[in-house]
PDB file of C-alpha atoms (C1' of nucleotides) in Angstrom:
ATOM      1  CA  UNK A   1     -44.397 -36.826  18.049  1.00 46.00           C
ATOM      2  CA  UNK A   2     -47.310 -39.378  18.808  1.00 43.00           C
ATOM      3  CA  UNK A   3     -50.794 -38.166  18.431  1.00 41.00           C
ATOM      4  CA  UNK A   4     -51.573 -35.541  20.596  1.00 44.00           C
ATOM      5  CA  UNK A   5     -55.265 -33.884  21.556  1.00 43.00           C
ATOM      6  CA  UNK A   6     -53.196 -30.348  21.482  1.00 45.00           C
ATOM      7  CA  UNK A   7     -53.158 -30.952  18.052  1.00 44.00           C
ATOM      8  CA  UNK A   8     -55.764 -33.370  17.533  1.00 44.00           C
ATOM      9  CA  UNK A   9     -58.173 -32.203  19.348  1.00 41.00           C
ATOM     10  CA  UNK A  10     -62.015 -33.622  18.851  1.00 42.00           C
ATOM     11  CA  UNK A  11     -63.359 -30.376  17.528  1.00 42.00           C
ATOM     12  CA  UNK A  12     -60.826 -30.385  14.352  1.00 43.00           C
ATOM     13  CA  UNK A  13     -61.024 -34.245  13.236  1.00 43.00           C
ATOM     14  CA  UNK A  14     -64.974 -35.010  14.362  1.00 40.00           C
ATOM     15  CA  UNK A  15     -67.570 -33.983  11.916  1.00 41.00           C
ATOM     16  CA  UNK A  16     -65.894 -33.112   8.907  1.00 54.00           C
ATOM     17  CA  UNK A  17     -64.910 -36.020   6.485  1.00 73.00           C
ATOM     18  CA  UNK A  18     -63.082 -38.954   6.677  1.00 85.00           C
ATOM     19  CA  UNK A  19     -62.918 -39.718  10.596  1.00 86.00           C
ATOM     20  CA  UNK A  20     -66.673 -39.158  10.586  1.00 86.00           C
ATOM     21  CA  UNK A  21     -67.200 -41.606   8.027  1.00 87.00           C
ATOM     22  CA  UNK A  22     -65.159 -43.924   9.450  1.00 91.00           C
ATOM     23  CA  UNK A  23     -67.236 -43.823  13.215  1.00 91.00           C
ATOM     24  CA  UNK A  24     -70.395 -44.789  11.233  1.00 90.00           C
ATOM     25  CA  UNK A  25     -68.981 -47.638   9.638  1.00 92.00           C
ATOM     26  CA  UNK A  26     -67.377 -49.180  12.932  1.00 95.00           C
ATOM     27  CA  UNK A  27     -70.479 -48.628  14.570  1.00 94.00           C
ATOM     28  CA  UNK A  28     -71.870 -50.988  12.221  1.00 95.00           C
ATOM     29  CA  UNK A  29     -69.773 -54.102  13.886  1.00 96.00           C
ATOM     30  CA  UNK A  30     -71.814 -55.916  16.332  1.00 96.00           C
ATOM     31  CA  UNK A  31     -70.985 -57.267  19.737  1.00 96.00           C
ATOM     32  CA  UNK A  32     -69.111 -60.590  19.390  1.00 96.00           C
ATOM     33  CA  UNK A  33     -67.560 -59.471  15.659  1.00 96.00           C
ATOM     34  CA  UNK A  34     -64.382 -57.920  14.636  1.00 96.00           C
ATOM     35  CA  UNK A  35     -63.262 -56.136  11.755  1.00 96.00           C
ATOM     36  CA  UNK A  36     -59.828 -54.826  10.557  1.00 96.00           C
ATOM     37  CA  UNK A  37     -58.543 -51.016   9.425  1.00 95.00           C
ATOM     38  CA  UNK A  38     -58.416 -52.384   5.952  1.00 93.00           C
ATOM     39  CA  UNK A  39     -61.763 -53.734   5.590  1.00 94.00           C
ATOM     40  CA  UNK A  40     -62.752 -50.450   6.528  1.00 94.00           C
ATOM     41  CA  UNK A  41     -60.666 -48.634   3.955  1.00 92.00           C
ATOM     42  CA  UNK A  42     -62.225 -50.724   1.739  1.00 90.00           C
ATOM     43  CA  UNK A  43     -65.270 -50.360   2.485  1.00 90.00           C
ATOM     44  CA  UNK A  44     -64.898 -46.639   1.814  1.00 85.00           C
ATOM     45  CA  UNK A  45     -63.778 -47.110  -1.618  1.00 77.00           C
ATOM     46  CA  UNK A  46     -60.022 -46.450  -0.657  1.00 81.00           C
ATOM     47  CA  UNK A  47     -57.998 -49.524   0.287  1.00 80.00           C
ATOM     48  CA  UNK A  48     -55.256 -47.566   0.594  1.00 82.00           C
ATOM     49  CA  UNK A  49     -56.126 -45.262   3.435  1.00 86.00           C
ATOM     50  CA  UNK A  50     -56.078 -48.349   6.278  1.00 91.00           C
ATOM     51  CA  UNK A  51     -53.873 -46.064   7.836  1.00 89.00           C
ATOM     52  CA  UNK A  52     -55.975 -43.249   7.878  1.00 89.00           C
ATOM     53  CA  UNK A  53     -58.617 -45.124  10.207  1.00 91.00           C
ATOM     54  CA  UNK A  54     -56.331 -46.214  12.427  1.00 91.00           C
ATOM     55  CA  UNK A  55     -55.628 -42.026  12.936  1.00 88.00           C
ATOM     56  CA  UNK A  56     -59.386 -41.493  13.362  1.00 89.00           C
ATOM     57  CA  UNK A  57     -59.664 -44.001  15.975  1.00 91.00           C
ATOM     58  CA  UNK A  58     -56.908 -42.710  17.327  1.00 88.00           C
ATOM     59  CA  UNK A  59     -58.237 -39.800  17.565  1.00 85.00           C
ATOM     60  CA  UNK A  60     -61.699 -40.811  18.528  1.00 87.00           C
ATOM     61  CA  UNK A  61     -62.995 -38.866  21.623  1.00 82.00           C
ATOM     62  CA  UNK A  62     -63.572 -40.422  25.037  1.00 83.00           C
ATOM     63  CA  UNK A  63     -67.582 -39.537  24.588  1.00 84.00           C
ATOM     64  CA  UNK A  64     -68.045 -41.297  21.570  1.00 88.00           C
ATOM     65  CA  UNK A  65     -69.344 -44.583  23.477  1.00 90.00           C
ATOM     66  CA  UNK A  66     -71.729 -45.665  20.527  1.00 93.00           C
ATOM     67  CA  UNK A  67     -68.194 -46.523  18.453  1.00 94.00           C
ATOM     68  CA  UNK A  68     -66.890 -49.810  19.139  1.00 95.00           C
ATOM     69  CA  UNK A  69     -63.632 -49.097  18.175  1.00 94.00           C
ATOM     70  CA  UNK A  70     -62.415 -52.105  20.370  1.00 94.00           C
ATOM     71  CA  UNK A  71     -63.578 -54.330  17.498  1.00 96.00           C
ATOM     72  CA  UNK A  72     -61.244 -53.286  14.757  1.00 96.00           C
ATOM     73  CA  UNK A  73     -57.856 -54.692  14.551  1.00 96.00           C
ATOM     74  CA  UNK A  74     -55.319 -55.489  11.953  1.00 95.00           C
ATOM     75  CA  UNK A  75     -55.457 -57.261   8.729  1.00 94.00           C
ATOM     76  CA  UNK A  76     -53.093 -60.211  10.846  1.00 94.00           C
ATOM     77  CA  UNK A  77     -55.952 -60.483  13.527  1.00 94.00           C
ATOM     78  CA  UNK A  78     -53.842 -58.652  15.466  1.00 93.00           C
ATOM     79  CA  UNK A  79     -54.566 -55.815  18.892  1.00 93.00           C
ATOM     80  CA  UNK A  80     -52.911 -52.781  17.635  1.00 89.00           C
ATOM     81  CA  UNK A  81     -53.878 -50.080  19.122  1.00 89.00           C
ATOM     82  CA  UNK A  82     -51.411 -47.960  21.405  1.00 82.00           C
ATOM     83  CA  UNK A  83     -52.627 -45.283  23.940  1.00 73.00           C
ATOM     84  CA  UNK A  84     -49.560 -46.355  25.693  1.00 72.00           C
ATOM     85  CA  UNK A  85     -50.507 -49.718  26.951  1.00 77.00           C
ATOM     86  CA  UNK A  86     -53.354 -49.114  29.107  1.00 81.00           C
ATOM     87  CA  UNK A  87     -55.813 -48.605  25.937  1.00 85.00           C
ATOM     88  CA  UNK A  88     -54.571 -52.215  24.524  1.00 88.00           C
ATOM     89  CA  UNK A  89     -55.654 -53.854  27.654  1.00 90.00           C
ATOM     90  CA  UNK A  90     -58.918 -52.042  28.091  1.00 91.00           C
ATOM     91  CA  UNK A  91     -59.180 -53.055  24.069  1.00 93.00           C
ATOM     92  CA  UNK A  92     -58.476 -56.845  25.327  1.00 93.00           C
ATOM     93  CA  UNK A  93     -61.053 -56.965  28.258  1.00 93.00           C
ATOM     94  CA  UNK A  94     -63.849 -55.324  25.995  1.00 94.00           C
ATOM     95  CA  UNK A  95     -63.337 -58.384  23.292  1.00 95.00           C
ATOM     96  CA  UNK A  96     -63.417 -60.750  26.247  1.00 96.00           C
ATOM     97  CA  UNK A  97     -66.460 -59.708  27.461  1.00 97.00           C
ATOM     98  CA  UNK A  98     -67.984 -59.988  24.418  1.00 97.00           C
ATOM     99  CA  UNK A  99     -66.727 -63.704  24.411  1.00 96.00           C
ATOM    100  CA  UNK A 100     -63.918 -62.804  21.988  1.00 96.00           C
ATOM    101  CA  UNK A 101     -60.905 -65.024  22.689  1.00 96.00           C
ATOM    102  CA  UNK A 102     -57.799 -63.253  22.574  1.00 95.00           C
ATOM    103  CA  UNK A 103     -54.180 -64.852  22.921  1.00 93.00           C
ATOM    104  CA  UNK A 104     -51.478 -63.952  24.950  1.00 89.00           C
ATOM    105  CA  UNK A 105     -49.737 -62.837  22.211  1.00 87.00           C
ATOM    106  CA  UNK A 106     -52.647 -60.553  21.743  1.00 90.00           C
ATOM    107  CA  UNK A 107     -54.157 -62.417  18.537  1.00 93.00           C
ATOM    108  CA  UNK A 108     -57.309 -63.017  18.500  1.00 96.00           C
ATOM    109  CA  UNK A 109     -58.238 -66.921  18.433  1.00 95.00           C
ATOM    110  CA  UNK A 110     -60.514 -67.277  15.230  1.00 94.00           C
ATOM    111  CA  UNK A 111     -60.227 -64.516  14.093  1.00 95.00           C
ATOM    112  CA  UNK A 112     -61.141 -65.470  10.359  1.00 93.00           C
ATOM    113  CA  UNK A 113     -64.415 -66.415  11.512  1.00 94.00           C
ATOM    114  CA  UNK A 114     -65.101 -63.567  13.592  1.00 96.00           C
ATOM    115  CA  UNK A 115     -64.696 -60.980  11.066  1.00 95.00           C
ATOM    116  CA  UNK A 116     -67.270 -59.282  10.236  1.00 95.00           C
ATOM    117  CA  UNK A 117     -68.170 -58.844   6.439  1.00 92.00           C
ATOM    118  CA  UNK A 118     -69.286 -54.830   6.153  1.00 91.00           C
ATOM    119  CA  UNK A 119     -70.312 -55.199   2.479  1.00 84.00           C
ATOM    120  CA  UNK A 120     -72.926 -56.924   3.207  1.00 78.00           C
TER     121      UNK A 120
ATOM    122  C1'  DC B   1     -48.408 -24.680  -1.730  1.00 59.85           C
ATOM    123  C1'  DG B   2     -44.820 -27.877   0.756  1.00 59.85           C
ATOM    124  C1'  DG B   3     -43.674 -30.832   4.508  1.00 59.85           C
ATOM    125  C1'  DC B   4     -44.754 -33.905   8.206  1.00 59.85           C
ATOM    126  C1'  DT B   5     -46.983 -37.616  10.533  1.00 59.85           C
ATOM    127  C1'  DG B   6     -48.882 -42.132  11.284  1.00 59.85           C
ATOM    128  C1'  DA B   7     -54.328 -47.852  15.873  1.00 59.85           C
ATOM    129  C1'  DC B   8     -51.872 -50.054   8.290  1.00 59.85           C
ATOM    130  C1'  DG B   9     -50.710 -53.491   4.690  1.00 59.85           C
ATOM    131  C1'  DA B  10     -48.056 -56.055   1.350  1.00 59.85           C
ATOM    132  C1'  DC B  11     -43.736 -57.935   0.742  1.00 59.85           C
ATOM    133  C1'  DC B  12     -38.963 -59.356   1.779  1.00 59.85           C
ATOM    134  C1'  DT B  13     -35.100 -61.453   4.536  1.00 59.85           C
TER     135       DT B  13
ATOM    136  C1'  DG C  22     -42.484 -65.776  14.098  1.00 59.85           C
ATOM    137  C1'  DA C  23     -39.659 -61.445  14.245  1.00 59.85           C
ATOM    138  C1'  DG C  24     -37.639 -57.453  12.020  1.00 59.85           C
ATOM    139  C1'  DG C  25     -37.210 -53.982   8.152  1.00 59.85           C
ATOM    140  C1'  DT C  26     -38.742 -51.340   3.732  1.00 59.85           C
ATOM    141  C1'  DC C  27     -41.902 -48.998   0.911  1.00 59.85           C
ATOM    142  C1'  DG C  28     -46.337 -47.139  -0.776  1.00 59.85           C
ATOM    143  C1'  DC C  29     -50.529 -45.123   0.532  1.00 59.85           C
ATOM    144  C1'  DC C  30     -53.089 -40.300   1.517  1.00 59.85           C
ATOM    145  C1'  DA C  31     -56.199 -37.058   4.769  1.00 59.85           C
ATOM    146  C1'  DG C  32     -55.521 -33.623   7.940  1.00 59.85           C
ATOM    147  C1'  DC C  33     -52.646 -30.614  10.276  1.00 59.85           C
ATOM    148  C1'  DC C  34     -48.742 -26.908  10.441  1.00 59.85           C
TER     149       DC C  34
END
DNA sequence: CGGCTGACGACCT
DNA sequence: GAGGTCGCCAGCC
């Protein structure tokens, strides 16, 4: 079963915890940066959880506009996110309009350079 | 308390 | 590059 808002739904993983702790930190990428899952993790003190942010974006709410969850990707510079398709490309236009280059193959181009260091 | 599920990552073939 | 395996662990039944 994919991730559901029946089960999911914002009122059980906003607020409390981890998923709220991970909003804050994305919104801390600016326009024109990127960032990946794991930098995240690590930046909460748990490299390990990578996977964990990827569920809270998942999971992030349509009416959280202030998180720019378009800017995190994987730790192979990679669009991952799912949302059956349609959220990938809406992912892809948002980067390009922030004059992110992104490759057919949906890498995107420079990616090294455009990642954003959150520890400092 | 036990089991399940992953927008991941490192590693291997 | 393209697949597959395994470890990770918070939040939800």
């Amino acid at each position: 079963m994919p991730y559901s808002l029946e089960r999911h739904g914002p009122d059980r993983v906003v607020g409390p915890g981890f998923h709220e702790q991970v909003y804050e930190l994305v919104k801390r990428v600016p326009s024109g940066k990127v960032t990946t899952y794991g930098d995240l993790a690590a930046a909460l003190g748990l490299r390990s959880v990578a996977r964990h942010v990827g569920f809270a974006l998942a999971a992030l709410p349509e009416d959280r506009a202030e998180v720019p969850w378009h800017r995190v990707i994987n730790g192979r510079g990679r669009l991952s996110s799912r949302g059956g398709g349609a959220q990938s490309t809406r992912q892809r236009q948002r980067l390009v309009a922030e004059g992110i280059a992104v490759s057919p193959h949906g890498r995107v181009v420079d990616f090294a350079e455009l990642r954003f260091d959150l520890t400092s």
